[in-house]
Amino acid sequence: MSNVLITGGTGRIGSVLVRELLLDGHNVVFTSRSLVKGEEFIKENSFDSNRTCALELDLLDEIQLKKGISKLPINIDVVIHNARAIESLRLDVAGLADKECFSSELEMAVIIPYTINNELIKNGHTLKDIVFISSMYGVVAPTPSLYENFEKQSPIQYGVAKAAQIHMVKELAVRFATKSIRVNAVSYGGVDGRVNADFVLRYNKLNPLGRMLNDTDLYPPIQYIVNNPNLNMTGENIKVDGGWTLW
C-alpha cells in the first residue's frame, strides 16, 4: 500500500486514477482548485474519508503551493503529476498561442511538478515514485487530417509542453537516482468521452488498434509502476496509445 498524491484529481483522467488507486488499496490525497468540488467528488463516489482527502490548491500560486505541500496529512510515497489548465490551451482567431498561454502550459507541465517534487523532499516525504501523466503528442506531432480545423483545434503549446515533460522525466530519473526515487511517464493516446462521433471515427481509422482509450485503459500502467516497487525501471515513457506513435 502506498500513500499517493495526485494533482488534478477531479478531471477526466484524474478521477479515474483516484478511484482505481483507492480500489487497489492505496491512500490518496488529490488536489483540486475547489475544495467544494473535491469533497463532492468524494461524497458522490462514497470514498472512504479515512483513506482519501481533497487538498484545495491553486498550483499556479507558488506560495499557496508550498504551503499546501507543507500541510499534507500523510507521508507521500508516490506523486502523480496529472493537473492541467485548460485555459492555457487558448488560441487566437488565427490559431496562434500568445506568450501567456504558452508560458502557462509549460509551467503546468514542467515547472510546477519540479517544484512539487522538491518541496515533498524538502518536507521529509519518503518519495519512491514520481509519475508524469503525459501524452502521445509529447512523442509525435499531431496528424492534421484528424482535425476539422487543424490550426485552431490543435494548440501547439500542448505538444511542446508534453515533450518537455518527457525530457524532464529523464533528467529527474538521473538526478534522483541517488535518492532511490524512480521517475517515469505514462503517455496516453486520445481518451474517449471528450470528442464528437465524427472525431472518434477519424481517430479510429488512424490508430493501429482501431479505437480510442477508455477508462479501463488508464490505471493499468500506473498500477504496473506503483505495485512493483522492486522494478528496476526509471526514466521511461510508457506509451498507452493503441499504437498511434508507431506510424
mmCIF file of N, CA, C and O in Angstrom, residues 19-20 42-43 46 55 62 66 70 84 86 95 119 132 143 152 177 188 231 236 244:
data_model
loop_
_atom_site.group_PDB
_atom_site.id
_atom_site.type_symbol
_atom_site.label_atom_id
_atom_site.label_comp_id
_atom_site.label_asym_id
_atom_site.label_seq_id
_atom_site.Cartn_x
_atom_site.Cartn_y
_atom_site.Cartn_z
ATOM 1 N N ARG A 19 -10.082 6.859 -8.182
ATOM 2 C CA ARG A 19 -10.979 5.742 -7.885
ATOM 3 C C ARG A 19 -10.244 4.406 -7.906
ATOM 4 O O ARG A 19 -10.383 3.586 -6.987
ATOM 5 N N GLU A 20 -9.443 4.177 -8.931
ATOM 6 C CA GLU A 20 -8.760 2.899 -9.075
ATOM 7 C C GLU A 20 -7.653 2.717 -8.044
ATOM 8 O O GLU A 20 -7.426 1.597 -7.552
ATOM 9 N N ILE A 42 -15.667 13.112 -3.516
ATOM 10 C CA ILE A 42 -15.512 12.051 -2.516
ATOM 11 C C ILE A 42 -16.880 11.498 -2.100
ATOM 12 O O ILE A 42 -17.086 10.288 -2.040
ATOM 13 N N LYS A 43 -17.818 12.412 -1.843
ATOM 14 C CA LYS A 43 -19.156 12.015 -1.385
ATOM 15 C C LYS A 43 -19.915 11.252 -2.464
ATOM 16 O O LYS A 43 -20.539 10.210 -2.187
ATOM 17 N N SER A 46 -18.697 7.786 -2.733
ATOM 18 C CA SER A 46 -18.683 7.048 -1.462
ATOM 19 C C SER A 46 -17.284 6.556 -1.090
ATOM 20 O O SER A 46 -17.104 5.439 -0.602
ATOM 21 N N LEU A 55 -7.325 18.291 -1.392
ATOM 22 C CA LEU A 55 -6.473 19.407 -0.987
ATOM 23 C C LEU A 55 -6.722 20.556 -1.952
ATOM 24 O O LEU A 55 -6.410 20.454 -3.141
ATOM 25 N N GLU A 62 2.591 29.963 -6.275
ATOM 26 C CA GLU A 62 3.736 29.279 -5.673
ATOM 27 C C GLU A 62 3.689 29.285 -4.149
ATOM 28 O O GLU A 62 4.020 28.286 -3.499
ATOM 29 N N LYS A 66 3.470 25.785 -1.961
ATOM 30 C CA LYS A 66 4.437 25.363 -0.951
ATOM 31 C C LYS A 66 3.775 25.192 0.416
ATOM 32 O O LYS A 66 4.098 24.266 1.163
ATOM 33 N N SER A 70 3.416 21.623 2.604
ATOM 34 C CA SER A 70 3.908 21.559 3.992
ATOM 35 C C SER A 70 2.849 21.041 4.956
ATOM 36 O O SER A 70 3.168 20.621 6.071
ATOM 37 N N ARG A 84 -3.875 19.795 -15.247
ATOM 38 C CA ARG A 84 -3.833 20.596 -16.467
ATOM 39 C C ARG A 84 -4.601 21.886 -16.241
ATOM 40 O O ARG A 84 -5.456 21.966 -15.369
ATOM 41 N N ILE A 86 -6.835 24.054 -18.618
ATOM 42 C CA ILE A 86 -7.449 24.152 -19.941
ATOM 43 C C ILE A 86 -7.330 25.569 -20.512
ATOM 44 O O ILE A 86 -7.194 25.765 -21.724
ATOM 45 N N GLY A 95 -5.290 30.990 -34.850
ATOM 46 C CA GLY A 95 -4.777 29.700 -34.419
ATOM 47 C C GLY A 95 -3.421 29.766 -33.763
ATOM 48 O O GLY A 95 -2.699 28.759 -33.684
ATOM 49 N N GLU A 119 9.658 20.231 -3.063
ATOM 50 C CA GLU A 119 9.015 20.566 -1.793
ATOM 51 C C GLU A 119 8.688 19.314 -0.984
ATOM 52 O O GLU A 119 8.806 19.312 0.239
ATOM 53 N N PHE A 132 4.655 11.095 -14.234
ATOM 54 C CA PHE A 132 4.096 12.191 -15.015
ATOM 55 C C PHE A 132 3.044 11.627 -15.969
ATOM 56 O O PHE A 132 3.311 10.659 -16.691
ATOM 57 N N THR A 143 -1.557 14.764 -36.155
ATOM 58 C CA THR A 143 -1.880 14.438 -37.538
ATOM 59 C C THR A 143 -2.961 15.409 -38.019
ATOM 60 O O THR A 143 -4.093 15.359 -37.529
ATOM 61 N N LYS A 152 -6.660 25.595 -35.606
ATOM 62 C CA LYS A 152 -7.406 26.168 -34.486
ATOM 63 C C LYS A 152 -7.850 25.131 -33.444
ATOM 64 O O LYS A 152 -8.364 25.505 -32.395
ATOM 65 N N ALA A 177 18.216 9.430 -8.798
ATOM 66 C CA ALA A 177 18.616 8.027 -8.663
ATOM 67 C C ALA A 177 19.345 7.774 -7.348
ATOM 68 O O ALA A 177 19.168 6.730 -6.719
ATOM 69 N N TYR A 188 -0.566 8.843 -22.630
ATOM 70 C CA TYR A 188 -1.822 8.295 -23.145
ATOM 71 C C TYR A 188 -2.113 8.806 -24.556
ATOM 72 O O TYR A 188 -1.718 9.916 -24.934
ATOM 73 N N LEU A 231 10.783 -3.042 -9.247
ATOM 74 C CA LEU A 231 11.030 -2.984 -10.684
ATOM 75 C C LEU A 231 12.141 -1.972 -10.973
ATOM 76 O O LEU A 231 12.032 -0.797 -10.623
ATOM 77 N N GLU A 236 11.663 6.150 -17.970
ATOM 78 C CA GLU A 236 10.932 5.613 -19.120
ATOM 79 C C GLU A 236 9.634 6.373 -19.385
ATOM 80 O O GLU A 236 9.024 6.940 -18.488
ATOM 81 N N TRP A 244 -0.636 4.366 -31.754
ATOM 82 C CA TRP A 244 -0.650 5.619 -32.519
ATOM 83 C C TRP A 244 0.751 6.083 -32.903
ATOM 84 O O TRP A 244 0.985 6.524 -34.040
#
